[in-house]
mmCIF file of C-alpha atoms and ligand atoms in Angstrom:
data_model
loop_
_atom_site.group_PDB
_atom_site.id
_atom_site.type_symbol
_atom_site.label_atom_id
_atom_site.label_comp_id
_atom_site.label_asym_id
_atom_site.label_seq_id
_atom_site.Cartn_x
_atom_site.Cartn_y
_atom_site.Cartn_z
ATOM 1 C CA MET A 1220 0.768 95.090 8.547
ATOM 2 C CA ASP A 1221 -2.486 94.100 10.282
ATOM 3 C CA PRO A 1222 -3.792 97.283 11.703
ATOM 4 C CA SER A 1223 -5.415 95.043 14.680
ATOM 5 C CA ALA A 1224 -1.857 94.188 15.428
ATOM 6 C CA PRO A 1225 -0.986 95.520 18.871
ATOM 7 C CA THR A 1226 1.243 98.541 18.267
ATOM 8 C CA THR A 1227 3.937 97.595 21.154
ATOM 9 C CA PRO A 1228 5.251 94.108 20.891
ATOM 10 C CA ALA A 1229 4.048 91.778 23.937
ATOM 11 C CA ARG A 1230 6.574 92.277 26.698
ATOM 12 C CA ARG A 1231 8.704 89.093 27.023
ATOM 13 C CA LEU A 1232 9.341 87.350 30.203
ATOM 14 C CA THR A 1233 12.650 88.396 31.541
ATOM 15 C CA ALA A 1234 14.703 86.642 34.306
ATOM 16 C CA GLY A 1235 13.289 89.144 36.443
ATOM 17 C CA ASP A 1236 9.736 87.994 36.492
ATOM 18 C CA ASN A 1237 9.457 85.829 39.185
ATOM 19 C CA LEU A 1238 7.234 82.592 38.364
ATOM 20 C CA THR A 1239 8.883 80.170 40.477
ATOM 21 C CA THR A 1240 5.847 78.654 42.838
ATOM 22 C CA ILE A 1241 6.341 76.411 45.752
ATOM 23 C CA GLN A 1242 4.835 73.823 43.770
ATOM 24 C CA SER A 1243 7.039 74.292 40.621
ATOM 25 C CA HIS A 1244 9.875 74.544 42.984
ATOM 26 C CA VAL A 1245 9.129 71.045 44.622
ATOM 27 C CA LEU A 1246 8.893 69.610 41.749
ATOM 28 C CA ALA A 1247 12.270 70.358 40.641
ATOM 29 C CA VAL A 1248 13.688 69.375 43.646
ATOM 30 C CA GLU A 1249 12.017 66.003 43.463
ATOM 31 C CA ALA A 1250 13.352 66.054 39.881
ATOM 32 C CA SER A 1251 16.973 66.505 40.838
ATOM 33 C CA HIS A 1252 16.445 64.009 43.591
ATOM 34 C CA PRO A 1253 14.861 60.986 42.239
ATOM 35 C CA SER A 1254 14.721 59.424 45.731
ATOM 36 C CA GLN A 1255 12.146 61.948 46.944
ATOM 37 C CA ALA A 1256 10.120 61.934 43.366
ATOM 38 C CA GLY A 1257 6.409 62.335 43.600
ATOM 39 C CA SER A 1258 6.237 61.997 47.283
ATOM 40 C CA LEU A 1259 6.201 65.402 48.745
ATOM 41 C CA SER A 1260 4.831 67.805 46.420
ATOM 42 C CA TRP A 1261 0.924 66.910 47.131
ATOM 43 C CA ILE A 1262 2.010 67.410 50.848
ATOM 44 C CA LEU A 1263 3.492 70.761 50.521
ATOM 45 C CA SER A 1264 0.756 71.656 48.252
ATOM 46 C CA ALA A 1265 -1.549 71.244 51.109
ATOM 47 C CA LEU A 1266 0.924 73.072 53.548
ATOM 48 C CA SER A 1267 0.605 76.025 51.293
ATOM 49 C CA LEU A 1268 -2.941 76.001 50.651
ATOM 50 C CA SER A 1269 -3.246 75.874 54.381
ATOM 51 C CA ALA A 1270 -1.132 78.922 55.007
ATOM 52 C CA LYS A 1271 -3.021 80.942 52.363
ATOM 53 C CA VAL A 1272 -6.040 79.985 54.374
ATOM 54 C CA ILE A 1273 -4.574 81.001 57.674
ATOM 55 C CA ALA A 1274 -3.124 84.053 56.532
ATOM 56 C CA SER A 1275 -6.400 85.340 55.086
ATOM 57 C CA LYS A 1276 -8.225 84.247 58.591
ATOM 58 C CA ILE A 1277 -5.442 86.500 60.562
ATOM 59 C CA ARG A 1278 -5.622 89.445 58.416
ATOM 60 C CA ARG A 1279 -9.347 89.546 58.767
ATOM 61 C CA ALA A 1280 -9.697 88.368 62.476
ATOM 62 C CA ARG A 1281 -10.591 91.512 64.248
ATOM 63 C CA LEU A 1282 -13.043 92.456 61.451
ATOM 64 C CA ASN A 1283 -14.609 89.017 61.856
ATOM 65 C CA ASP A 1284 -14.448 88.779 65.709
ATOM 66 C CA VAL A 1285 -12.198 85.976 65.647
ATOM 67 C CA LEU A 1286 -9.612 87.422 67.857
ATOM 68 C CA GLY A 1287 -9.274 86.719 71.437
ATOM 69 C CA SER A 1288 -9.108 83.550 73.498
ATOM 70 C CA LEU A 1289 -11.519 80.639 74.039
ATOM 71 C CA ASP A 1290 -12.514 79.390 77.491
ATOM 72 C CA SER A 1291 -10.664 76.164 76.909
ATOM 73 C CA GLU A 1292 -7.014 75.087 76.983
ATOM 74 C CA ASN A 1293 -4.828 72.815 74.790
ATOM 75 C CA VAL A 1294 -3.094 69.612 75.725
ATOM 76 C CA GLN A 1295 -0.336 71.921 76.943
ATOM 77 C CA GLY A 1296 -2.518 73.629 79.703
ATOM 78 C CA GLU A 1297 -1.929 77.055 77.611
ATOM 79 C CA ARG A 1298 -5.173 79.013 76.779
ATOM 80 C CA GLN A 1299 -6.256 78.482 73.165
ATOM 81 C CA GLU A 1300 -6.891 81.106 70.873
ATOM 82 C CA LYS A 1301 -9.939 81.055 68.410
ATOM 83 C CA LEU A 1302 -7.459 81.196 65.602
ATOM 84 C CA ASP A 1303 -5.467 78.245 67.240
ATOM 85 C CA VAL A 1304 -8.429 76.188 66.801
ATOM 86 C CA ILE A 1305 -9.247 77.656 63.029
ATOM 87 C CA ALA A 1306 -5.586 77.109 61.906
ATOM 88 C CA ASN A 1307 -5.627 73.542 63.456
ATOM 89 C CA GLU A 1308 -8.840 72.640 61.855
ATOM 90 C CA THR A 1309 -7.274 74.059 58.512
ATOM 91 C CA LEU A 1310 -4.267 72.081 58.557
ATOM 92 C CA LEU A 1311 -6.040 68.770 59.680
ATOM 93 C CA ARG A 1312 -8.551 69.331 56.690
ATOM 94 C CA CYS A 1313 -6.122 70.143 54.067
ATOM 95 C CA LEU A 1314 -3.591 67.432 54.941
ATOM 96 C CA GLY A 1315 -6.267 64.712 55.655
ATOM 97 C CA GLU A 1316 -7.288 65.135 52.326
ATOM 98 C CA ARG A 1317 -3.728 64.045 50.778
ATOM 99 C CA ALA A 1318 -3.236 60.455 50.016
ATOM 100 C CA GLY A 1319 0.496 60.827 51.034
ATOM 101 C CA VAL A 1320 -0.129 61.576 54.415
ATOM 102 C CA ALA A 1321 -0.397 58.603 57.258
ATOM 103 C CA ILE A 1322 -0.177 60.191 60.110
ATOM 104 C CA VAL A 1323 -0.860 63.790 61.489
ATOM 105 C CA ALA A 1324 0.199 65.255 64.792
ATOM 106 C CA SER A 1325 -0.474 68.829 66.061
ATOM 107 C CA GLU A 1326 0.264 70.856 69.377
ATOM 108 C CA GLU A 1327 -3.183 71.272 69.593
ATOM 109 C CA ASN A 1328 -3.884 67.585 69.816
ATOM 110 C CA GLU A 1329 -3.240 65.086 72.601
ATOM 111 C CA GLU A 1330 -2.344 62.305 70.186
ATOM 112 C CA PRO A 1331 -1.396 61.698 66.747
ATOM 113 C CA ILE A 1332 -4.034 60.720 64.316
ATOM 114 C CA LEU A 1333 -3.882 57.834 62.213
ATOM 115 C CA LEU A 1334 -5.306 58.825 58.729
ATOM 116 C CA ARG A 1335 -4.584 55.923 56.654
ATOM 117 C CA THR A 1336 -1.951 53.044 56.586
ATOM 118 C CA ASN A 1337 0.327 52.433 53.612
ATOM 119 C CA THR A 1338 0.429 49.190 51.553
ATOM 120 C CA GLU A 1339 3.850 47.074 51.251
ATOM 121 C CA GLY A 1340 6.384 49.518 49.688
ATOM 122 C CA GLU A 1341 3.986 52.545 49.344
ATOM 123 C CA ARG A 1342 5.691 55.706 50.460
ATOM 124 C CA LYS A 1343 3.468 57.629 53.154
ATOM 125 C CA PHE A 1344 4.630 60.564 55.551
ATOM 126 C CA ILE A 1345 4.105 61.828 58.775
ATOM 127 C CA VAL A 1346 3.329 65.653 59.140
ATOM 128 C CA LEU A 1347 3.784 67.246 62.761
ATOM 129 C CA PHE A 1348 2.922 70.959 63.233
ATOM 130 C CA ASP A 1349 2.430 73.934 65.532
ATOM 131 C CA PRO A 1350 -0.416 75.250 63.726
ATOM 132 C CA LEU A 1351 -0.426 79.100 64.979
ATOM 133 C CA ASP A 1352 2.957 79.421 67.010
ATOM 134 C CA GLY A 1353 3.144 82.692 69.247
ATOM 135 C CA SER A 1354 -0.719 83.373 69.035
ATOM 136 C CA ALA A 1355 -0.747 85.266 72.133
ATOM 137 C CA ASN A 1356 0.684 87.811 70.050
ATOM 138 C CA LEU A 1357 -2.384 88.070 67.904
ATOM 139 C CA ASP A 1358 -4.023 90.726 69.731
ATOM 140 C CA GLY A 1359 -1.278 92.914 69.889
ATOM 141 C CA CYS A 1360 -0.912 92.441 65.846
ATOM 142 C CA GLY A 1361 2.557 90.844 66.250
ATOM 143 C CA GLY A 1362 4.305 88.187 64.338
ATOM 144 C CA VAL A 1363 2.747 84.834 64.616
ATOM 145 C CA GLY A 1364 3.699 81.559 62.435
ATOM 146 C CA THR A 1365 2.882 78.036 61.622
ATOM 147 C CA ILE A 1366 5.897 75.467 62.043
ATOM 148 C CA PHE A 1367 6.049 72.054 60.224
ATOM 149 C CA SER A 1368 7.922 68.698 60.367
ATOM 150 C CA ILE A 1369 7.652 66.063 57.669
ATOM 151 C CA LEU A 1370 8.981 62.212 58.734
ATOM 152 C CA ARG A 1371 8.813 59.068 56.685
ATOM 153 C CA HIS A 1372 6.232 56.732 57.720
ATOM 154 C CA ASP A 1373 7.385 53.159 58.611
ATOM 155 C CA ARG A 1374 4.392 51.116 59.389
ATOM 156 C CA ARG A 1375 6.623 48.714 61.049
ATOM 157 C CA ALA A 1376 7.112 51.086 63.768
ATOM 158 C CA GLY A 1377 3.586 50.016 65.168
ATOM 159 C CA SER A 1378 1.245 52.656 66.690
ATOM 160 C CA PRO A 1379 1.010 56.282 65.541
ATOM 161 C CA GLU A 1380 2.418 57.233 69.057
ATOM 162 C CA LYS A 1381 5.677 55.315 68.211
ATOM 163 C CA ALA A 1382 5.761 55.803 64.751
ATOM 164 C CA VAL A 1383 6.145 59.699 65.638
ATOM 165 C CA LEU A 1384 9.019 59.353 67.702
ATOM 166 C CA GLN A 1385 11.680 59.722 65.293
ATOM 167 C CA PRO A 1386 15.030 62.225 65.788
ATOM 168 C CA GLY A 1387 15.197 65.425 63.983
ATOM 169 C CA VAL A 1388 17.892 63.690 61.592
ATOM 170 C CA GLN A 1389 15.311 61.728 60.098
ATOM 171 C CA GLN A 1390 13.165 64.671 58.776
ATOM 172 C CA VAL A 1391 12.506 64.637 55.189
ATOM 173 C CA ALA A 1392 11.339 68.265 54.869
ATOM 174 C CA ALA A 1393 10.612 71.267 57.218
ATOM 175 C CA GLY A 1394 9.756 74.933 57.542
ATOM 176 C CA TYR A 1395 7.355 77.669 58.800
ATOM 177 C CA VAL A 1396 5.104 80.184 57.557
ATOM 178 C CA LEU A 1397 5.396 83.757 59.217
ATOM 179 C CA TYR A 1398 2.173 85.438 59.073
ATOM 180 C CA GLY A 1399 3.837 89.166 59.367
ATOM 181 C CA PRO A 1400 3.976 92.320 57.178
ATOM 182 C CA SER A 1401 4.093 89.807 54.439
ATOM 183 C CA THR A 1402 3.202 85.972 54.377
ATOM 184 C CA VAL A 1403 6.421 84.181 54.103
ATOM 185 C CA PHE A 1404 7.170 80.569 53.553
ATOM 186 C CA VAL A 1405 10.566 79.183 54.139
ATOM 187 C CA LEU A 1406 11.250 75.533 53.510
ATOM 188 C CA THR A 1407 13.971 72.858 53.351
ATOM 189 C CA MET A 1408 13.704 69.287 51.774
ATOM 190 C CA GLY A 1409 17.311 68.643 52.746
ATOM 191 C CA HIS A 1410 19.156 70.329 49.870
ATOM 192 C CA GLY A 1411 19.247 73.951 51.173
ATOM 193 C CA VAL A 1412 16.862 76.421 52.313
ATOM 194 C CA ASP A 1413 14.532 78.354 50.079
ATOM 195 C CA MET A 1414 12.272 81.430 50.683
ATOM 196 C CA PHE A 1415 8.736 82.217 49.421
ATOM 197 C CA VAL A 1416 6.442 85.266 49.436
ATOM 198 C CA LEU A 1417 2.702 84.978 49.075
ATOM 199 C CA ASP A 1418 1.437 87.410 46.228
ATOM 200 C CA PRO A 1419 -2.156 88.045 47.327
ATOM 201 C CA ALA A 1420 -2.765 89.458 43.894
ATOM 202 C CA ILE A 1421 -2.589 85.923 42.027
ATOM 203 C CA GLY A 1422 -2.955 83.780 45.405
ATOM 204 C CA ALA A 1423 0.599 81.951 45.253
ATOM 205 C CA PHE A 1424 4.149 81.786 47.138
ATOM 206 C CA LEU A 1425 6.696 82.790 44.699
ATOM 207 C CA LYS A 1426 10.260 81.947 45.299
ATOM 208 C CA VAL A 1427 12.351 85.258 46.492
ATOM 209 C CA GLU A 1428 15.537 83.554 47.942
ATOM 210 C CA ALA A 1429 17.238 80.425 46.977
ATOM 211 C CA GLY A 1430 19.852 78.165 49.189
ATOM 212 C CA LEU A 1431 19.521 81.085 52.048
ATOM 213 C CA LYS A 1432 22.624 80.955 54.100
ATOM 214 C CA ILE A 1433 22.465 82.398 57.751
ATOM 215 C CA PRO A 1434 25.480 85.041 58.497
ATOM 216 C CA ARG A 1435 28.082 83.473 60.467
ATOM 217 C CA ALA A 1436 27.975 85.828 63.166
ATOM 218 C CA SER A 1437 26.109 89.009 64.340
ATOM 219 C CA LYS A 1438 26.089 90.876 67.810
ATOM 220 C CA SER A 1439 22.587 90.070 68.385
ATOM 221 C CA TYR A 1440 20.845 88.017 70.927
ATOM 222 C CA SER A 1441 17.037 86.776 71.353
ATOM 223 C CA CYS A 1442 15.721 85.452 74.699
ATOM 224 C CA ASN A 1443 13.118 86.477 77.105
ATOM 225 C CA GLU A 1444 15.428 88.011 79.581
ATOM 226 C CA GLY A 1445 12.086 88.221 82.318
ATOM 227 C CA ASN A 1446 13.162 84.653 83.040
ATOM 228 C CA ARG A 1447 16.948 85.439 83.534
ATOM 229 C CA LEU A 1448 17.256 85.023 87.198
ATOM 230 C CA THR A 1449 15.912 81.349 86.818
ATOM 231 C CA PHE A 1450 18.606 80.272 83.705
ATOM 232 C CA PRO A 1451 21.147 78.248 84.776
ATOM 233 C CA ASP A 1452 24.388 80.081 85.650
ATOM 234 C CA GLY A 1453 26.194 79.341 82.205
ATOM 235 C CA TYR A 1454 23.493 81.293 80.227
ATOM 236 C CA GLN A 1455 23.490 84.152 82.892
ATOM 237 C CA LYS A 1456 27.114 84.400 82.333
ATOM 238 C CA TYR A 1457 26.764 84.564 78.455
ATOM 239 C CA LEU A 1458 24.387 87.516 78.809
ATOM 240 C CA ASP A 1459 26.626 89.157 80.867
ATOM 241 C CA TRP A 1460 29.199 88.581 78.513
ATOM 242 C CA ALA A 1461 27.146 89.678 75.383
ATOM 243 C CA GLN A 1462 26.053 93.180 77.300
ATOM 244 C CA HIS A 1463 29.701 93.761 78.184
ATOM 245 C CA ASN A 1464 30.230 93.208 74.455
ATOM 246 C CA GLY A 1465 28.044 95.582 72.839
ATOM 247 C CA TYR A 1466 25.419 92.876 71.676
ATOM 248 C CA SER A 1467 21.722 94.254 71.045
ATOM 249 C CA SER A 1468 18.752 92.177 72.123
ATOM 250 C CA ARG A 1469 15.871 91.402 70.065
ATOM 251 C CA TYR A 1470 12.693 89.384 71.112
ATOM 252 C CA ALA A 1471 9.195 89.080 69.625
ATOM 253 C CA GLY A 1472 7.905 86.463 72.065
ATOM 254 C CA ALA A 1473 7.144 84.028 68.811
ATOM 255 C CA MET A 1474 9.825 81.582 67.656
ATOM 256 C CA VAL A 1475 8.723 81.897 64.266
ATOM 257 C CA ALA A 1476 9.515 85.796 64.092
ATOM 258 C CA ASP A 1477 12.544 85.293 66.016
ATOM 259 C CA VAL A 1478 14.119 82.452 64.050
ATOM 260 C CA HIS A 1479 13.144 84.177 60.868
ATOM 261 C CA ARG A 1480 15.010 87.382 61.735
ATOM 262 C CA ILE A 1481 17.874 85.636 62.798
ATOM 263 C CA LEU A 1482 17.709 83.478 59.614
ATOM 264 C CA LEU A 1483 18.077 86.603 57.704
ATOM 265 C CA LYS A 1484 20.179 88.838 59.845
ATOM 266 C CA GLY A 1485 22.395 86.363 62.212
ATOM 267 C CA GLY A 1486 22.508 86.277 65.790
ATOM 268 C CA VAL A 1487 21.526 83.677 68.219
ATOM 269 C CA PHE A 1488 17.953 82.547 69.855
ATOM 270 C CA LEU A 1489 18.002 81.200 73.350
ATOM 271 C CA TYR A 1490 15.276 79.579 75.311
ATOM 272 C CA PRO A 1491 17.156 77.962 78.203
ATOM 273 C CA PRO A 1492 15.829 75.873 80.870
ATOM 274 C CA THR A 1493 13.755 78.160 83.534
ATOM 275 C CA LYS A 1494 12.605 77.515 87.201
ATOM 276 C CA LYS A 1495 8.912 77.236 85.413
ATOM 277 C CA ALA A 1496 10.362 75.072 82.645
ATOM 278 C CA PRO A 1497 13.217 72.956 83.912
ATOM 279 C CA ALA A 1498 13.393 71.233 80.553
ATOM 280 C CA GLY A 1499 12.896 74.018 78.508
ATOM 281 C CA LYS A 1500 9.462 75.281 76.936
ATOM 282 C CA LEU A 1501 9.656 74.618 73.303
ATOM 283 C CA ARG A 1502 8.406 71.620 72.128
ATOM 284 C CA LEU A 1503 10.850 69.139 70.429
ATOM 285 C CA MET A 1504 9.154 67.408 67.977
ATOM 286 C CA TYR A 1505 7.322 70.456 65.968
ATOM 287 C CA GLU A 1506 9.301 73.478 67.321
ATOM 288 C CA ALA A 1507 12.770 72.864 68.061
ATOM 289 C CA ASN A 1508 13.396 70.161 65.255
ATOM 290 C CA PRO A 1509 12.062 71.627 62.123
ATOM 291 C CA MET A 1510 13.644 74.954 63.017
ATOM 292 C CA ALA A 1511 16.665 73.435 63.716
ATOM 293 C CA MET A 1512 16.615 71.732 60.254
ATOM 294 C CA ILE A 1513 16.143 75.005 58.735
ATOM 295 C CA ILE A 1514 18.966 76.708 60.713
ATOM 296 C CA GLU A 1515 21.474 73.581 59.924
ATOM 297 C CA GLN A 1516 20.534 73.548 56.437
ATOM 298 C CA ALA A 1517 21.388 77.139 56.186
ATOM 299 C CA GLY A 1518 24.931 76.857 57.800
ATOM 300 C CA GLY A 1519 23.993 77.494 61.195
ATOM 301 C CA LYS A 1520 23.633 75.623 64.515
ATOM 302 C CA ALA A 1521 21.060 74.433 66.961
ATOM 303 C CA PHE A 1522 21.782 72.863 70.345
ATOM 304 C CA ALA A 1523 19.832 72.123 73.369
ATOM 305 C CA GLY A 1524 22.700 72.492 75.973
ATOM 306 C CA LYS A 1525 25.376 70.675 74.737
ATOM 307 C CA ASP A 1526 23.244 68.438 72.861
ATOM 308 C CA ARG A 1527 22.595 68.762 69.098
ATOM 309 C CA ILE A 1528 18.860 69.206 68.821
ATOM 310 C CA LEU A 1529 18.519 66.837 65.764
ATOM 311 C CA GLU A 1530 20.010 63.871 67.637
ATOM 312 C CA ILE A 1531 17.782 63.974 70.636
ATOM 313 C CA ALA A 1532 15.850 60.473 71.073
ATOM 314 C CA PRO A 1533 12.253 61.598 71.515
ATOM 315 C CA GLU A 1534 10.281 60.003 73.915
ATOM 316 C CA ASP A 1535 6.957 61.950 74.006
ATOM 317 C CA LEU A 1536 5.221 63.661 70.993
ATOM 318 C CA HIS A 1537 4.622 66.963 73.191
ATOM 319 C CA GLN A 1538 8.202 66.623 75.075
ATOM 320 C CA ARG A 1539 9.983 70.037 75.481
ATOM 321 C CA THR A 1540 13.629 71.118 75.279
ATOM 322 C CA SER A 1541 15.974 74.070 75.735
ATOM 323 C CA VAL A 1542 17.072 75.455 72.625
ATOM 324 C CA VAL A 1543 20.229 77.636 71.376
ATOM 325 C CA LEU A 1544 20.221 78.289 67.538
ATOM 326 C CA GLY A 1545 21.634 80.418 64.956
ATOM 327 C CA SER A 1546 24.860 81.666 63.514
ATOM 328 C CA PRO A 1547 27.578 79.476 64.003
ATOM 329 C CA ALA A 1548 29.599 81.661 65.931
ATOM 330 C CA GLU A 1549 27.560 82.950 68.064
ATOM 331 C CA VAL A 1550 26.234 79.846 69.039
ATOM 332 C CA ASP A 1551 29.634 78.548 69.730
ATOM 333 C CA GLN A 1552 29.872 81.814 72.300
ATOM 334 C CA VAL A 1553 27.009 80.504 74.084
ATOM 335 C CA LEU A 1554 27.895 76.982 74.299
ATOM 336 C CA ALA A 1555 31.611 78.101 75.550
ATOM 337 C CA HIS A 1556 29.774 79.658 78.759
ATOM 338 C CA LEU A 1557 27.730 76.548 79.573
HETATM 339 P P1 LIG B 414 7.759 83.538 76.444
HETATM 340 C C1 LIG B 414 5.247 81.033 71.956
HETATM 341 O O1 LIG B 414 4.049 80.802 72.983
HETATM 342 C C2 LIG B 414 6.327 80.155 72.235
HETATM 343 O O2 LIG B 414 5.909 78.701 72.165
HETATM 344 C C3 LIG B 414 7.281 80.452 71.021
HETATM 345 O O3 LIG B 414 6.741 81.067 69.867
HETATM 346 C C4 LIG B 414 8.046 81.481 71.703
HETATM 347 O O4 LIG B 414 9.409 81.593 71.203
HETATM 348 C C5 LIG B 414 8.054 81.171 73.187
HETATM 349 O O5 LIG B 414 6.797 80.550 73.221
HETATM 350 C C6 LIG B 414 7.895 82.613 74.115
HETATM 351 O O6 LIG B 414 7.870 82.038 75.505
HETATM 352 O O7 LIG B 414 7.978 82.556 77.830
HETATM 353 O O8 LIG B 414 8.986 84.180 76.384
HETATM 354 O O9 LIG B 414 6.439 84.181 76.149
#
């Protein structure tokens, strides 16, 4: 026997060795759905790269003095955090280098940005995103996230402003990144919901959950009760009912953190109309629609009042909506009071 031979046999990879990255997952999905073949993998790779860069910036923000807000406001009239701008620029740069992206649209930019036009028959996409959702939580080291929505680009739609205005049912993929105790990437390509966690040791997102399903029911609701007195009556009646029926309340103040908890544990997230935001606060195109696709793909429901969010016909890139989403039984309870 060769004396230089290892004394113990190389450990064989077992099924427990998790080596499914986002890239290999996306290629597998595209292989089993030829209609999507070869189109999304480069775009999702750009989103994965952006998430790693943003996660790195967030984790060292206080050390590198990039916490805190700027004197500027975004198109929403909201104070911008330094990391809002950094996250936005990271996504614009990573997506801008992908030939499959025709248009990008961001919460931080007034207008959509036309990157390239598609030739006849060529498949290109529109990527909309909220680069750093819940960024007001950063100073307190709370959960923040990136939310994205991917639509097909139909060059016959005319201007970028018109091309982006598609209902949520037209999304070909959607998801979010939660920068929490770990960095979690949750993705749907229309065939279920899968979850990946960043392994910083190798710099890859590895699949940890496949085909996530939201619990059918759970006695937990999530809303900013500081606005309760300005909610329409039906929502106030629901909160009375929930509190008389032993429901718990959890609210992180960042949609990604609240929705992720509900996706895994069940419950219902509500952002009703308020006096300050009579149409609701959350943005339809790059917050409500992607989250609604994720929740519905996981077996949940997502409504704006009595309307299914994914069927709302958008009129403006930055239009707002109310949101009730989560476990089907819990969403039904809210709707029954409206
Ligand atoms: P409020 C963050 O600003 C955000 O857009 C969502 O992430 C979050 O769910 C909501 O607004 C929080 O709003 O009024 O409760 O602070």
